[in-house]
Amino acid sequence: IDFNHGAFRHADGTTRVVKAFMMNDDQGHYSSATGEEITGFITDNMTTSHGTHTAATAAGTELGNGQQGVAPEVDIVLCGLDTYSSTTNIAGFIKEIFAYAKQINKPAVVSISMGSILFLHDGSDFIAEAVREETQNGTMEGRVVVISSSNSAANWQSIVQSGTTK
């Protein structure tokens, strides 16, 4: 994620990113930033822009090209995982985002774009558990989690339903 990308700014140039998290290692240690501190979080990975692209699709500002995200006026919380994209770290950031939303008394939508043929796909992993817990099994008002069904298109086994592969 490029934390300071133009798609995450208001028309006057100020940032719409109200909080940012950056994973520091594979042990679950991370840094967080608010306000001007966010400018110190340049990017979590110089070789990919997947997080910037997907966050801008969800909440990007129109940059003069007639294109914008689905919710171009919302406050944004960004989480940079770099190479530390584990189910434990993702689940931890889901909890952090909802804790922050509760702290500032706002609803929150967590949008996650990931795909893997690793781990179980039966709802027993850390991410599924965190989503169930943080949204009261999808019934808590003001809390939504949206997760891509798969970014591993050639690996059909990553989506399993009723014992058949789709």
PDB file of C-alpha atoms in Angstrom:
ATOM      1  CA  ILE A   1       0.000   0.000   0.000  1.00  0.00           C
ATOM      2  CA  ASP A   2       1.134   3.502  -0.840  1.00  0.00           C
ATOM      3  CA  PHE A   3      -0.254   5.232   2.248  1.00  0.00           C
ATOM      4  CA  ASN A   4       0.054   8.701   0.685  1.00  0.00           C
ATOM      5  CA  HIS A   5      -1.368   7.970  -2.783  1.00  0.00           C
ATOM      6  CA  GLY A   6      -3.434  10.736  -4.380  1.00  0.00           C
ATOM      7  CA  ALA A   7      -6.508   8.496  -4.382  1.00  0.00           C
ATOM      8  CA  PHE A   8      -6.506   8.748  -0.588  1.00  0.00           C
ATOM      9  CA  ARG A   9      -6.679  12.553  -0.464  1.00  0.00           C
ATOM     10  CA  HIS A  10      -9.403  15.194  -0.261  1.00  0.00           C
ATOM     11  CA  ALA A  11      -9.711  17.755  -3.082  1.00  0.00           C
ATOM     12  CA  ASP A  12      -7.648  20.207  -0.984  1.00  0.00           C
ATOM     13  CA  GLY A  13      -4.776  17.689  -0.826  1.00  0.00           C
ATOM     14  CA  THR A  14      -5.188  16.661   2.798  1.00  0.00           C
ATOM     15  CA  THR A  15      -5.193  12.972   3.544  1.00  0.00           C
ATOM     16  CA  ARG A  16      -8.360  10.940   4.046  1.00  0.00           C
ATOM     17  CA  VAL A  17      -6.289   8.284   5.827  1.00  0.00           C
ATOM     18  CA  VAL A  18      -7.186   8.699   9.489  1.00  0.00           C
ATOM     19  CA  LYS A  19      -5.153   5.755  10.748  1.00  0.00           C
ATOM     20  CA  ALA A  20      -2.512   3.485   9.292  1.00  0.00           C
ATOM     21  CA  PHE A  21      -0.970   0.239  10.451  1.00  0.00           C
ATOM     22  CA  MET A  22       2.328  -1.201   9.183  1.00  0.00           C
ATOM     23  CA  MET A  23       3.380  -4.768   9.981  1.00  0.00           C
ATOM     24  CA  ASN A  24       7.031  -4.804  11.083  1.00  0.00           C
ATOM     25  CA  ASP A  25       7.856  -8.498  11.274  1.00  0.00           C
ATOM     26  CA  ASP A  26       6.412 -11.993  11.184  1.00  0.00           C
ATOM     27  CA  GLN A  27       5.947 -11.996  14.974  1.00  0.00           C
ATOM     28  CA  GLY A  28       2.861  -9.769  14.889  1.00  0.00           C
ATOM     29  CA  HIS A  29       4.639  -6.513  15.764  1.00  0.00           C
ATOM     30  CA  TYR A  30       3.347  -3.450  13.966  1.00  0.00           C
ATOM     31  CA  SER A  31       3.457   0.327  14.014  1.00  0.00           C
ATOM     32  CA  SER A  32       0.421   2.577  13.885  1.00  0.00           C
ATOM     33  CA  ALA A  33       0.122   6.187  12.850  1.00  0.00           C
ATOM     34  CA  THR A  34      -2.451   8.970  12.764  1.00  0.00           C
ATOM     35  CA  GLY A  35      -2.421  12.490  11.385  1.00  0.00           C
ATOM     36  CA  GLU A  36       0.904  13.744  10.057  1.00  0.00           C
ATOM     37  CA  GLU A  37       2.665  10.560  11.253  1.00  0.00           C
ATOM     38  CA  ILE A  38       1.071   8.752   8.296  1.00  0.00           C
ATOM     39  CA  THR A  39       3.339  10.617   5.872  1.00  0.00           C
ATOM     40  CA  GLY A  40       6.204   8.581   7.363  1.00  0.00           C
ATOM     41  CA  PHE A  41       4.557   5.387   6.115  1.00  0.00           C
ATOM     42  CA  ILE A  42       5.594   5.663   2.483  1.00  0.00           C
ATOM     43  CA  THR A  43       4.784   2.125   1.320  1.00  0.00           C
ATOM     44  CA  ASP A  44       4.882  -1.339   2.802  1.00  0.00           C
ATOM     45  CA  ASN A  45       6.285  -2.892  -0.396  1.00  0.00           C
ATOM     46  CA  MET A  46       8.020  -1.155  -3.318  1.00  0.00           C
ATOM     47  CA  THR A  47       7.419  -4.010  -5.783  1.00  0.00           C
ATOM     48  CA  THR A  48       3.625  -4.347  -5.735  1.00  0.00           C
ATOM     49  CA  SER A  49       0.596  -2.063  -5.636  1.00  0.00           C
ATOM     50  CA  HIS A  50      -2.226  -4.536  -5.034  1.00  0.00           C
ATOM     51  CA  GLY A  51      -3.271  -2.954  -1.721  1.00  0.00           C
ATOM     52  CA  THR A  52      -3.275   0.552  -3.198  1.00  0.00           C
ATOM     53  CA  HIS A  53      -5.385  -0.640  -6.128  1.00  0.00           C
ATOM     54  CA  THR A  54      -7.954  -2.471  -4.017  1.00  0.00           C
ATOM     55  CA  ALA A  55      -8.211   0.277  -1.377  1.00  0.00           C
ATOM     56  CA  ALA A  56      -8.700   2.873  -4.133  1.00  0.00           C
ATOM     57  CA  THR A  57     -11.393   0.704  -5.723  1.00  0.00           C
ATOM     58  CA  ALA A  58     -13.207   0.701  -2.390  1.00  0.00           C
ATOM     59  CA  ALA A  59     -12.617   4.300  -1.290  1.00  0.00           C
ATOM     60  CA  GLY A  60     -10.494   6.197  -3.808  1.00  0.00           C
ATOM     61  CA  THR A  61     -10.906   9.896  -4.574  1.00  0.00           C
ATOM     62  CA  GLU A  62     -11.573  10.993  -8.155  1.00  0.00           C
ATOM     63  CA  LEU A  63      -8.243  12.262  -9.524  1.00  0.00           C
ATOM     64  CA  GLY A  64      -9.437  14.175 -12.583  1.00  0.00           C
ATOM     65  CA  ASN A  65      -9.811  11.072 -14.726  1.00  0.00           C
ATOM     66  CA  GLY A  66     -13.536  10.500 -14.097  1.00  0.00           C
ATOM     67  CA  GLN A  67     -12.841   7.423 -11.982  1.00  0.00           C
ATOM     68  CA  GLN A  68     -13.242   7.005  -8.252  1.00  0.00           C
ATOM     69  CA  GLY A  69     -13.837   4.337  -5.659  1.00  0.00           C
ATOM     70  CA  VAL A  70     -17.204   3.123  -4.436  1.00  0.00           C
ATOM     71  CA  ALA A  71     -17.076   5.346  -1.324  1.00  0.00           C
ATOM     72  CA  PRO A  72     -14.898   8.352  -2.232  1.00  0.00           C
ATOM     73  CA  GLU A  73     -15.805  10.465   0.812  1.00  0.00           C
ATOM     74  CA  VAL A  74     -15.173   8.034   3.679  1.00  0.00           C
ATOM     75  CA  ASP A  75     -12.362   8.168   6.193  1.00  0.00           C
ATOM     76  CA  ILE A  76      -9.777   5.503   5.417  1.00  0.00           C
ATOM     77  CA  VAL A  77      -7.813   3.145   7.650  1.00  0.00           C
ATOM     78  CA  LEU A  78      -5.004   1.328   5.812  1.00  0.00           C
ATOM     79  CA  CYS A  79      -3.094  -1.778   6.885  1.00  0.00           C
ATOM     80  CA  GLY A  80       0.211  -2.650   5.242  1.00  0.00           C
ATOM     81  CA  LEU A  81       1.307  -6.252   5.600  1.00  0.00           C
ATOM     82  CA  ASP A  82       4.250  -6.370   3.161  1.00  0.00           C
ATOM     83  CA  THR A  83       5.506  -9.966   3.229  1.00  0.00           C
ATOM     84  CA  TYR A  84       3.887 -10.691   6.602  1.00  0.00           C
ATOM     85  CA  SER A  85       0.473 -11.609   5.208  1.00  0.00           C
ATOM     86  CA  SER A  86      -0.532 -14.356   7.604  1.00  0.00           C
ATOM     87  CA  THR A  87      -4.029 -15.277   8.765  1.00  0.00           C
ATOM     88  CA  THR A  88      -3.026 -14.238  12.289  1.00  0.00           C
ATOM     89  CA  ASN A  89      -1.858 -10.783  11.178  1.00  0.00           C
ATOM     90  CA  ILE A  90      -4.922 -10.194   8.990  1.00  0.00           C
ATOM     91  CA  ALA A  91      -7.225 -11.249  11.829  1.00  0.00           C
ATOM     92  CA  GLY A  92      -5.352  -8.891  14.156  1.00  0.00           C
ATOM     93  CA  PHE A  93      -5.859  -5.953  11.796  1.00  0.00           C
ATOM     94  CA  ILE A  94      -9.588  -6.727  11.463  1.00  0.00           C
ATOM     95  CA  LYS A  95      -9.810  -6.424  15.242  1.00  0.00           C
ATOM     96  CA  GLU A  96      -7.734  -3.206  15.258  1.00  0.00           C
ATOM     97  CA  ILE A  97      -9.932  -1.553  12.622  1.00  0.00           C
ATOM     98  CA  PHE A  98     -13.133  -2.356  14.497  1.00  0.00           C
ATOM     99  CA  ALA A  99     -11.599  -1.250  17.806  1.00  0.00           C
ATOM    100  CA  TYR A 100     -10.661   2.071  16.217  1.00  0.00           C
ATOM    101  CA  ALA A 101     -14.141   2.468  14.701  1.00  0.00           C
ATOM    102  CA  LYS A 102     -15.675   1.844  18.112  1.00  0.00           C
ATOM    103  CA  GLN A 103     -13.282   4.358  19.685  1.00  0.00           C
ATOM    104  CA  ILE A 104     -14.361   7.112  17.265  1.00  0.00           C
ATOM    105  CA  ASN A 105     -18.007   5.932  17.243  1.00  0.00           C
ATOM    106  CA  LYS A 106     -18.254   5.224  13.507  1.00  0.00           C
ATOM    107  CA  PRO A 107     -19.366   2.246  11.441  1.00  0.00           C
ATOM    108  CA  ALA A 108     -16.684   0.365   9.512  1.00  0.00           C
ATOM    109  CA  VAL A 109     -16.367  -1.739   6.393  1.00  0.00           C
ATOM    110  CA  VAL A 110     -13.228  -3.875   6.208  1.00  0.00           C
ATOM    111  CA  SER A 111     -12.294  -4.788   2.645  1.00  0.00           C
ATOM    112  CA  ILE A 112      -9.753  -7.578   2.209  1.00  0.00           C
ATOM    113  CA  SER A 113      -8.362  -8.755  -1.114  1.00  0.00           C
ATOM    114  CA  MET A 114      -6.436 -11.964  -0.790  1.00  0.00           C
ATOM    115  CA  GLY A 115      -6.321 -15.420  -2.182  1.00  0.00           C
ATOM    116  CA  SER A 116      -4.549 -18.575  -1.264  1.00  0.00           C
ATOM    117  CA  ILE A 117      -4.837 -22.299  -1.632  1.00  0.00           C
ATOM    118  CA  LEU A 118      -3.108 -22.606   1.719  1.00  0.00           C
ATOM    119  CA  PHE A 119      -4.932 -23.171   4.989  1.00  0.00           C
ATOM    120  CA  LEU A 120      -8.384 -24.613   5.516  1.00  0.00           C
ATOM    121  CA  HIS A 121     -11.339 -23.045   3.736  1.00  0.00           C
ATOM    122  CA  ASP A 122     -13.976 -24.353   6.103  1.00  0.00           C
ATOM    123  CA  GLY A 123     -14.437 -21.306   8.339  1.00  0.00           C
ATOM    124  CA  SER A 124     -12.067 -22.484  11.057  1.00  0.00           C
ATOM    125  CA  ASP A 125      -9.089 -20.219  10.298  1.00  0.00           C
ATOM    126  CA  PHE A 126      -8.128 -17.106  12.302  1.00  0.00           C
ATOM    127  CA  ILE A 127      -9.654 -14.716   9.751  1.00  0.00           C
ATOM    128  CA  ALA A 128     -13.063 -16.415   9.752  1.00  0.00           C
ATOM    129  CA  GLU A 129     -13.011 -16.550  13.547  1.00  0.00           C
ATOM    130  CA  ALA A 130     -12.140 -12.836  13.777  1.00  0.00           C
ATOM    131  CA  VAL A 131     -14.919 -11.902  11.354  1.00  0.00           C
ATOM    132  CA  ARG A 132     -17.470 -13.955  13.296  1.00  0.00           C
ATOM    133  CA  GLU A 133     -16.324 -12.487  16.613  1.00  0.00           C
ATOM    134  CA  GLU A 134     -16.051  -8.854  15.494  1.00  0.00           C
ATOM    135  CA  THR A 135     -19.368  -8.810  13.601  1.00  0.00           C
ATOM    136  CA  GLN A 136     -21.366 -11.069  15.942  1.00  0.00           C
ATOM    137  CA  ASN A 137     -21.617 -13.614  13.147  1.00  0.00           C
ATOM    138  CA  GLY A 138     -22.526 -10.938  10.610  1.00  0.00           C
ATOM    139  CA  THR A 139     -25.371  -9.412  12.621  1.00  0.00           C
ATOM    140  CA  MET A 140     -23.682  -6.448  14.335  1.00  0.00           C
ATOM    141  CA  GLU A 141     -24.934  -3.139  13.025  1.00  0.00           C
ATOM    142  CA  GLY A 142     -22.231  -0.953  11.499  1.00  0.00           C
ATOM    143  CA  ARG A 143     -19.688  -3.730  10.985  1.00  0.00           C
ATOM    144  CA  VAL A 144     -19.124  -5.349   7.615  1.00  0.00           C
ATOM    145  CA  VAL A 145     -16.237  -7.425   6.295  1.00  0.00           C
ATOM    146  CA  VAL A 146     -15.868  -7.971   2.551  1.00  0.00           C
ATOM    147  CA  ILE A 147     -13.333 -10.579   1.416  1.00  0.00           C
ATOM    148  CA  SER A 148     -12.500 -11.510  -2.160  1.00  0.00           C
ATOM    149  CA  SER A 149     -13.666 -15.009  -2.960  1.00  0.00           C
ATOM    150  CA  SER A 150     -10.285 -15.782  -4.471  1.00  0.00           C
ATOM    151  CA  ASN A 151      -7.315 -14.233  -6.157  1.00  0.00           C
ATOM    152  CA  SER A 152      -6.083 -17.667  -7.192  1.00  0.00           C
ATOM    153  CA  ALA A 153      -8.249 -18.194 -10.267  1.00  0.00           C
ATOM    154  CA  ALA A 154      -6.345 -21.213 -11.575  1.00  0.00           C
ATOM    155  CA  ASN A 155      -6.624 -22.937  -8.188  1.00  0.00           C
ATOM    156  CA  TRP A 156     -10.275 -23.920  -8.153  1.00  0.00           C
ATOM    157  CA  GLN A 157      -9.895 -25.791  -4.882  1.00  0.00           C
ATOM    158  CA  SER A 158      -9.704 -22.473  -3.028  1.00  0.00           C
ATOM    159  CA  ILE A 159     -13.505 -22.201  -3.054  1.00  0.00           C
ATOM    160  CA  VAL A 160     -15.227 -25.243  -1.617  1.00  0.00           C
ATOM    161  CA  GLN A 161     -18.948 -25.615  -1.050  1.00  0.00           C
ATOM    162  CA  SER A 162     -20.914 -28.652   0.061  1.00  0.00           C
ATOM    163  CA  GLY A 163     -18.068 -31.052  -0.651  1.00  0.00           C
ATOM    164  CA  THR A 164     -17.779 -30.110  -4.327  1.00  0.00           C
ATOM    165  CA  THR A 165     -15.193 -27.832  -5.866  1.00  0.00           C
ATOM    166  CA  LYS A 166     -16.392 -24.809  -7.772  1.00  0.00           C
TER     167      LYS A 166
END
